[in-house]
């Protein structure tokens, strides 16, 4: 069974929901565990045996559906641990990209740039385990070293506001010769007509290599589609 995530407007409702869920799953012979919360009051009400286990160095970071959740501050964060290879190969490149788990597309621009690099290697038909040519290896190691900056990013998990008058989904899209993408924002409009917008998700697939080279036509076609 996989993890699940939900929320309520206050601690009291969360406690009621927890009791109902525990009761329902107990009847089917299942014990819910790995509990965690952004509310310290609610977290302290969980039995210690049923709380999520974390290492001391990451005591306030939980895994939530595969993502790192700084639960007491209620932010999604990203951890990277990639070392520069003296002689990187196409396999190394693929391995690093595959380990950047980002189901919501919060790191879309970063991962898209790395996928474009991998696509270039495929078009050049480099052998999977052969060392990359020096200029390309230097470019790759520069990309890897820049990944450390990802750890500075904090994305609020809570994308709503209290008592909004109106909720509006805003979608923006664009394309280029290398990739095209779309990003979705939630705009919360308040009674005084002020608003706040939060990132919901994004997608940025690559453009497949085309047999002809009229890129102006390709970009216009992607924008229309």
mmCIF file of C-alpha atoms in Angstrom:
data_model
loop_
_atom_site.group_PDB
_atom_site.id
_atom_site.type_symbol
_atom_site.label_atom_id
_atom_site.label_comp_id
_atom_site.label_asym_id
_atom_site.label_seq_id
_atom_site.Cartn_x
_atom_site.Cartn_y
_atom_site.Cartn_z
ATOM 1 C CA UNK A 1 0.000 0.000 0.000
ATOM 2 C CA UNK A 2 1.298 3.457 -0.918
ATOM 3 C CA UNK A 3 1.277 6.642 1.144
ATOM 4 C CA UNK A 4 -1.683 9.000 1.135
ATOM 5 C CA UNK A 5 -1.997 12.711 1.818
ATOM 6 C CA UNK A 6 -4.967 14.893 2.711
ATOM 7 C CA UNK A 7 -5.771 17.975 4.754
ATOM 8 C CA UNK A 8 -8.399 19.855 6.743
ATOM 9 C CA UNK A 9 -9.052 23.456 7.752
ATOM 10 C CA UNK A 10 -8.278 22.953 11.445
ATOM 11 C CA UNK A 11 -6.694 20.502 13.891
ATOM 12 C CA UNK A 12 -10.023 19.344 15.339
ATOM 13 C CA UNK A 13 -11.294 18.220 11.933
ATOM 14 C CA UNK A 14 -7.955 16.502 11.260
ATOM 15 C CA UNK A 15 -8.240 14.540 14.522
ATOM 16 C CA UNK A 16 -11.785 13.451 13.647
ATOM 17 C CA UNK A 17 -10.635 12.390 10.181
ATOM 18 C CA UNK A 18 -7.740 10.427 11.663
ATOM 19 C CA UNK A 19 -10.048 8.548 14.060
ATOM 20 C CA UNK A 20 -12.433 7.703 11.214
ATOM 21 C CA UNK A 21 -9.620 6.469 8.960
ATOM 22 C CA UNK A 22 -8.014 4.355 11.690
ATOM 23 C CA UNK A 23 -11.391 2.810 12.549
ATOM 24 C CA UNK A 24 -12.200 2.046 8.918
ATOM 25 C CA UNK A 25 -8.830 0.429 8.154
ATOM 26 C CA UNK A 26 -8.718 -1.479 11.459
ATOM 27 C CA UNK A 27 -11.952 -3.215 10.486
ATOM 28 C CA UNK A 28 -10.183 -4.517 7.372
ATOM 29 C CA UNK A 29 -7.155 -5.681 9.384
ATOM 30 C CA UNK A 30 -4.868 -2.843 8.290
ATOM 31 C CA UNK A 31 -2.869 -0.631 10.647
ATOM 32 C CA UNK A 32 -2.275 2.909 9.407
ATOM 33 C CA UNK A 33 1.166 4.209 10.342
ATOM 34 C CA UNK A 34 3.889 6.677 9.236
ATOM 35 C CA UNK A 35 1.694 9.559 10.409
ATOM 36 C CA UNK A 36 3.067 13.081 10.103
ATOM 37 C CA UNK A 37 1.577 16.567 9.979
ATOM 38 C CA UNK A 38 2.346 20.243 9.434
ATOM 39 C CA UNK A 39 0.632 20.893 12.790
ATOM 40 C CA UNK A 40 2.842 20.280 15.820
ATOM 41 C CA UNK A 41 -0.281 19.878 17.996
ATOM 42 C CA UNK A 42 -1.618 17.141 15.745
ATOM 43 C CA UNK A 43 1.812 15.530 15.381
ATOM 44 C CA UNK A 44 2.197 15.246 19.162
ATOM 45 C CA UNK A 45 -1.157 13.471 19.396
ATOM 46 C CA UNK A 46 0.089 10.586 17.231
ATOM 47 C CA UNK A 47 1.452 7.511 19.048
ATOM 48 C CA UNK A 48 5.251 7.529 18.608
ATOM 49 C CA UNK A 49 5.117 3.966 17.258
ATOM 50 C CA UNK A 50 2.906 5.146 14.380
ATOM 51 C CA UNK A 51 4.854 8.263 13.446
ATOM 52 C CA UNK A 52 7.073 8.336 10.386
ATOM 53 C CA UNK A 53 10.688 7.460 11.149
ATOM 54 C CA UNK A 54 13.302 9.999 10.070
ATOM 55 C CA UNK A 55 17.038 10.316 10.593
ATOM 56 C CA UNK A 56 18.128 13.035 13.073
ATOM 57 C CA UNK A 57 19.759 15.057 10.307
ATOM 58 C CA UNK A 58 16.410 15.181 8.477
ATOM 59 C CA UNK A 59 14.146 15.206 11.535
ATOM 60 C CA UNK A 60 11.693 17.664 9.988
ATOM 61 C CA UNK A 61 11.727 16.234 6.464
ATOM 62 C CA UNK A 62 9.243 13.537 5.454
ATOM 63 C CA UNK A 63 8.736 11.623 2.249
ATOM 64 C CA UNK A 64 5.310 12.474 0.820
ATOM 65 C CA UNK A 65 4.386 10.497 -2.282
ATOM 66 C CA UNK A 66 8.071 10.365 -3.146
ATOM 67 C CA UNK A 67 8.697 14.070 -2.533
ATOM 68 C CA UNK A 68 10.586 15.688 0.342
ATOM 69 C CA UNK A 69 8.174 17.571 2.589
ATOM 70 C CA UNK A 70 9.462 19.967 5.235
ATOM 71 C CA UNK A 71 6.332 19.268 7.227
ATOM 72 C CA UNK A 72 6.538 21.757 10.111
ATOM 73 C CA UNK A 73 7.151 24.632 7.673
ATOM 74 C CA UNK A 74 4.842 23.035 5.057
ATOM 75 C CA UNK A 75 7.178 23.303 2.077
ATOM 76 C CA UNK A 76 8.281 20.866 -0.597
ATOM 77 C CA UNK A 77 12.066 20.813 -0.881
ATOM 78 C CA UNK A 78 14.581 18.972 -3.039
ATOM 79 C CA UNK A 79 17.699 17.072 -2.022
ATOM 80 C CA UNK A 80 20.522 16.375 -4.458
ATOM 81 C CA UNK A 81 23.641 14.277 -4.006
ATOM 82 C CA UNK A 82 25.381 14.087 -7.350
ATOM 83 C CA UNK A 83 29.128 13.990 -7.838
ATOM 84 C CA UNK A 84 30.978 15.128 -10.908
ATOM 85 C CA UNK A 85 32.411 12.211 -12.859
ATOM 86 C CA UNK A 86 35.933 12.686 -14.257
ATOM 87 C CA UNK A 87 34.922 10.759 -17.382
ATOM 88 C CA UNK A 88 31.113 10.885 -17.624
ATOM 89 C CA UNK A 89 29.267 8.612 -20.035
ATOM 90 C CA UNK A 90 25.800 8.669 -21.515
ATOM 91 C CA UNK A 91 24.822 6.150 -18.831
ATOM 92 C CA UNK A 92 25.892 8.617 -16.109
ATOM 93 C CA UNK A 93 23.784 11.347 -17.709
ATOM 94 C CA UNK A 94 20.706 9.128 -17.878
ATOM 95 C CA UNK A 95 21.210 7.999 -14.272
ATOM 96 C CA UNK A 96 21.305 11.562 -12.920
ATOM 97 C CA UNK A 97 18.199 12.603 -14.855
ATOM 98 C CA UNK A 98 16.281 9.501 -13.745
ATOM 99 C CA UNK A 99 16.990 10.314 -10.074
ATOM 100 C CA UNK A 100 15.451 13.791 -10.333
ATOM 101 C CA UNK A 101 11.985 12.779 -9.149
ATOM 102 C CA UNK A 102 9.581 15.623 -9.866
ATOM 103 C CA UNK A 103 6.005 14.398 -10.551
ATOM 104 C CA UNK A 104 4.483 17.906 -10.393
ATOM 105 C CA UNK A 105 6.996 19.526 -12.717
ATOM 106 C CA UNK A 106 8.173 21.978 -10.051
ATOM 107 C CA UNK A 107 11.707 21.659 -11.437
ATOM 108 C CA UNK A 108 10.549 21.701 -15.050
ATOM 109 C CA UNK A 109 13.112 24.215 -16.398
ATOM 110 C CA UNK A 110 16.008 22.358 -14.724
ATOM 111 C CA UNK A 111 15.043 18.862 -15.834
ATOM 112 C CA UNK A 112 14.085 20.046 -19.322
ATOM 113 C CA UNK A 113 17.573 21.499 -19.837
ATOM 114 C CA UNK A 114 19.154 18.203 -18.796
ATOM 115 C CA UNK A 115 16.864 16.212 -21.094
ATOM 116 C CA UNK A 116 17.852 18.472 -23.974
ATOM 117 C CA UNK A 117 21.485 17.625 -23.194
ATOM 118 C CA UNK A 118 20.661 13.884 -23.221
ATOM 119 C CA UNK A 119 18.801 14.233 -26.514
ATOM 120 C CA UNK A 120 21.911 15.824 -28.017
ATOM 121 C CA UNK A 121 23.948 12.779 -26.963
ATOM 122 C CA UNK A 122 21.422 10.460 -28.594
ATOM 123 C CA UNK A 123 21.439 12.429 -31.840
ATOM 124 C CA UNK A 124 25.245 12.279 -31.883
ATOM 125 C CA UNK A 125 24.930 8.496 -31.348
ATOM 126 C CA UNK A 126 27.476 8.272 -28.546
ATOM 127 C CA UNK A 127 28.087 4.750 -27.232
ATOM 128 C CA UNK A 128 26.337 4.197 -23.894
ATOM 129 C CA UNK A 129 29.428 3.474 -21.771
ATOM 130 C CA UNK A 130 32.087 5.373 -23.715
ATOM 131 C CA UNK A 131 33.525 8.517 -22.064
ATOM 132 C CA UNK A 132 32.058 11.686 -23.557
ATOM 133 C CA UNK A 133 34.356 14.023 -25.531
ATOM 134 C CA UNK A 134 36.075 16.552 -23.274
ATOM 135 C CA UNK A 135 34.071 19.692 -24.236
ATOM 136 C CA UNK A 136 30.784 17.830 -23.740
ATOM 137 C CA UNK A 137 31.983 16.280 -20.469
ATOM 138 C CA UNK A 138 32.877 19.751 -19.163
ATOM 139 C CA UNK A 139 29.420 21.028 -20.131
ATOM 140 C CA UNK A 140 27.762 18.108 -18.341
ATOM 141 C CA UNK A 141 29.793 18.506 -15.153
ATOM 142 C CA UNK A 142 28.869 22.187 -15.113
ATOM 143 C CA UNK A 143 25.185 21.192 -15.243
ATOM 144 C CA UNK A 144 25.678 18.685 -12.421
ATOM 145 C CA UNK A 145 27.486 21.202 -10.208
ATOM 146 C CA UNK A 146 24.658 23.709 -10.689
ATOM 147 C CA UNK A 147 22.110 21.191 -9.343
ATOM 148 C CA UNK A 148 23.167 22.030 -5.787
ATOM 149 C CA UNK A 149 21.219 25.281 -6.129
ATOM 150 C CA UNK A 150 18.017 23.214 -6.242
ATOM 151 C CA UNK A 151 18.291 22.753 -2.482
ATOM 152 C CA UNK A 152 17.599 26.480 -2.055
ATOM 153 C CA UNK A 153 14.145 26.093 -3.605
ATOM 154 C CA UNK A 154 11.120 25.841 -1.303
ATOM 155 C CA UNK A 155 7.670 25.307 -2.813
ATOM 156 C CA UNK A 156 4.636 25.917 -0.543
ATOM 157 C CA UNK A 157 2.490 22.790 -0.310
ATOM 158 C CA UNK A 158 -0.567 24.848 0.664
ATOM 159 C CA UNK A 159 -1.678 26.678 -2.481
ATOM 160 C CA UNK A 160 -4.976 28.116 -1.204
ATOM 161 C CA UNK A 161 -5.757 31.088 1.041
ATOM 162 C CA UNK A 162 -8.351 31.472 3.772
ATOM 163 C CA UNK A 163 -11.865 32.385 2.567
ATOM 164 C CA UNK A 164 -11.179 33.157 -1.110
ATOM 165 C CA UNK A 165 -14.008 34.758 -3.049
ATOM 166 C CA UNK A 166 -13.046 33.078 -6.301
ATOM 167 C CA UNK A 167 -10.585 30.456 -7.536
ATOM 168 C CA UNK A 168 -9.228 30.674 -11.076
ATOM 169 C CA UNK A 169 -6.921 28.252 -12.880
ATOM 170 C CA UNK A 170 -4.460 30.022 -15.184
ATOM 171 C CA UNK A 171 -2.570 28.034 -17.800
ATOM 172 C CA UNK A 172 0.316 29.364 -19.874
ATOM 173 C CA UNK A 173 2.129 27.561 -22.671
ATOM 174 C CA UNK A 174 4.950 28.139 -25.093
ATOM 175 C CA UNK A 175 7.355 26.345 -27.393
ATOM 176 C CA UNK A 176 10.802 26.559 -28.925
ATOM 177 C CA UNK A 177 12.995 24.521 -31.236
ATOM 178 C CA UNK A 178 14.037 22.291 -28.334
ATOM 179 C CA UNK A 179 10.953 21.880 -26.133
ATOM 180 C CA UNK A 180 7.430 23.008 -25.446
ATOM 181 C CA UNK A 181 5.686 23.352 -22.152
ATOM 182 C CA UNK A 182 2.690 24.374 -20.110
ATOM 183 C CA UNK A 183 2.427 25.656 -16.564
ATOM 184 C CA UNK A 184 -0.661 25.810 -14.350
ATOM 185 C CA UNK A 185 -1.240 28.378 -11.609
ATOM 186 C CA UNK A 186 -4.087 28.722 -9.113
ATOM 187 C CA UNK A 187 -5.206 32.316 -8.613
ATOM 188 C CA UNK A 188 -7.048 32.970 -5.341
ATOM 189 C CA UNK A 189 -9.124 36.167 -5.529
ATOM 190 C CA UNK A 190 -10.003 37.777 -2.199
ATOM 191 C CA UNK A 191 -13.146 39.805 -1.343
ATOM 192 C CA UNK A 192 -11.113 43.051 -1.578
ATOM 193 C CA UNK A 193 -10.069 42.096 -5.151
ATOM 194 C CA UNK A 194 -6.479 41.354 -4.180
ATOM 195 C CA UNK A 195 -5.198 37.996 -5.338
ATOM 196 C CA UNK A 196 -2.419 35.484 -4.833
ATOM 197 C CA UNK A 197 -1.172 32.967 -7.380
ATOM 198 C CA UNK A 198 0.570 29.672 -6.636
ATOM 199 C CA UNK A 199 2.268 27.180 -8.916
ATOM 200 C CA UNK A 200 0.281 23.937 -9.275
ATOM 201 C CA UNK A 201 2.138 21.886 -11.889
ATOM 202 C CA UNK A 202 3.980 22.048 -15.189
ATOM 203 C CA UNK A 203 4.988 19.839 -18.112
ATOM 204 C CA UNK A 204 7.881 20.401 -20.508
ATOM 205 C CA UNK A 205 8.340 17.568 -23.039
ATOM 206 C CA UNK A 206 11.016 17.806 -25.698
ATOM 207 C CA UNK A 207 10.418 18.412 -29.375
ATOM 208 C CA UNK A 208 11.114 15.232 -31.336
ATOM 209 C CA UNK A 209 13.799 15.589 -34.024
ATOM 210 C CA UNK A 210 12.075 16.600 -37.267
ATOM 211 C CA UNK A 211 13.064 15.406 -40.766
ATOM 212 C CA UNK A 212 12.996 18.950 -42.145
ATOM 213 C CA UNK A 213 14.593 22.083 -40.794
ATOM 214 C CA UNK A 214 11.964 24.818 -41.170
ATOM 215 C CA UNK A 215 12.045 25.508 -37.431
ATOM 216 C CA UNK A 216 9.886 28.607 -37.738
ATOM 217 C CA UNK A 217 7.097 26.398 -39.065
ATOM 218 C CA UNK A 218 7.684 23.767 -36.362
ATOM 219 C CA UNK A 219 7.527 26.336 -33.541
ATOM 220 C CA UNK A 220 4.328 27.899 -34.923
ATOM 221 C CA UNK A 221 2.789 24.425 -35.306
ATOM 222 C CA UNK A 222 3.627 23.540 -31.690
ATOM 223 C CA UNK A 223 2.203 26.831 -30.442
ATOM 224 C CA UNK A 224 -1.065 26.210 -32.293
ATOM 225 C CA UNK A 225 -1.310 22.600 -31.133
#
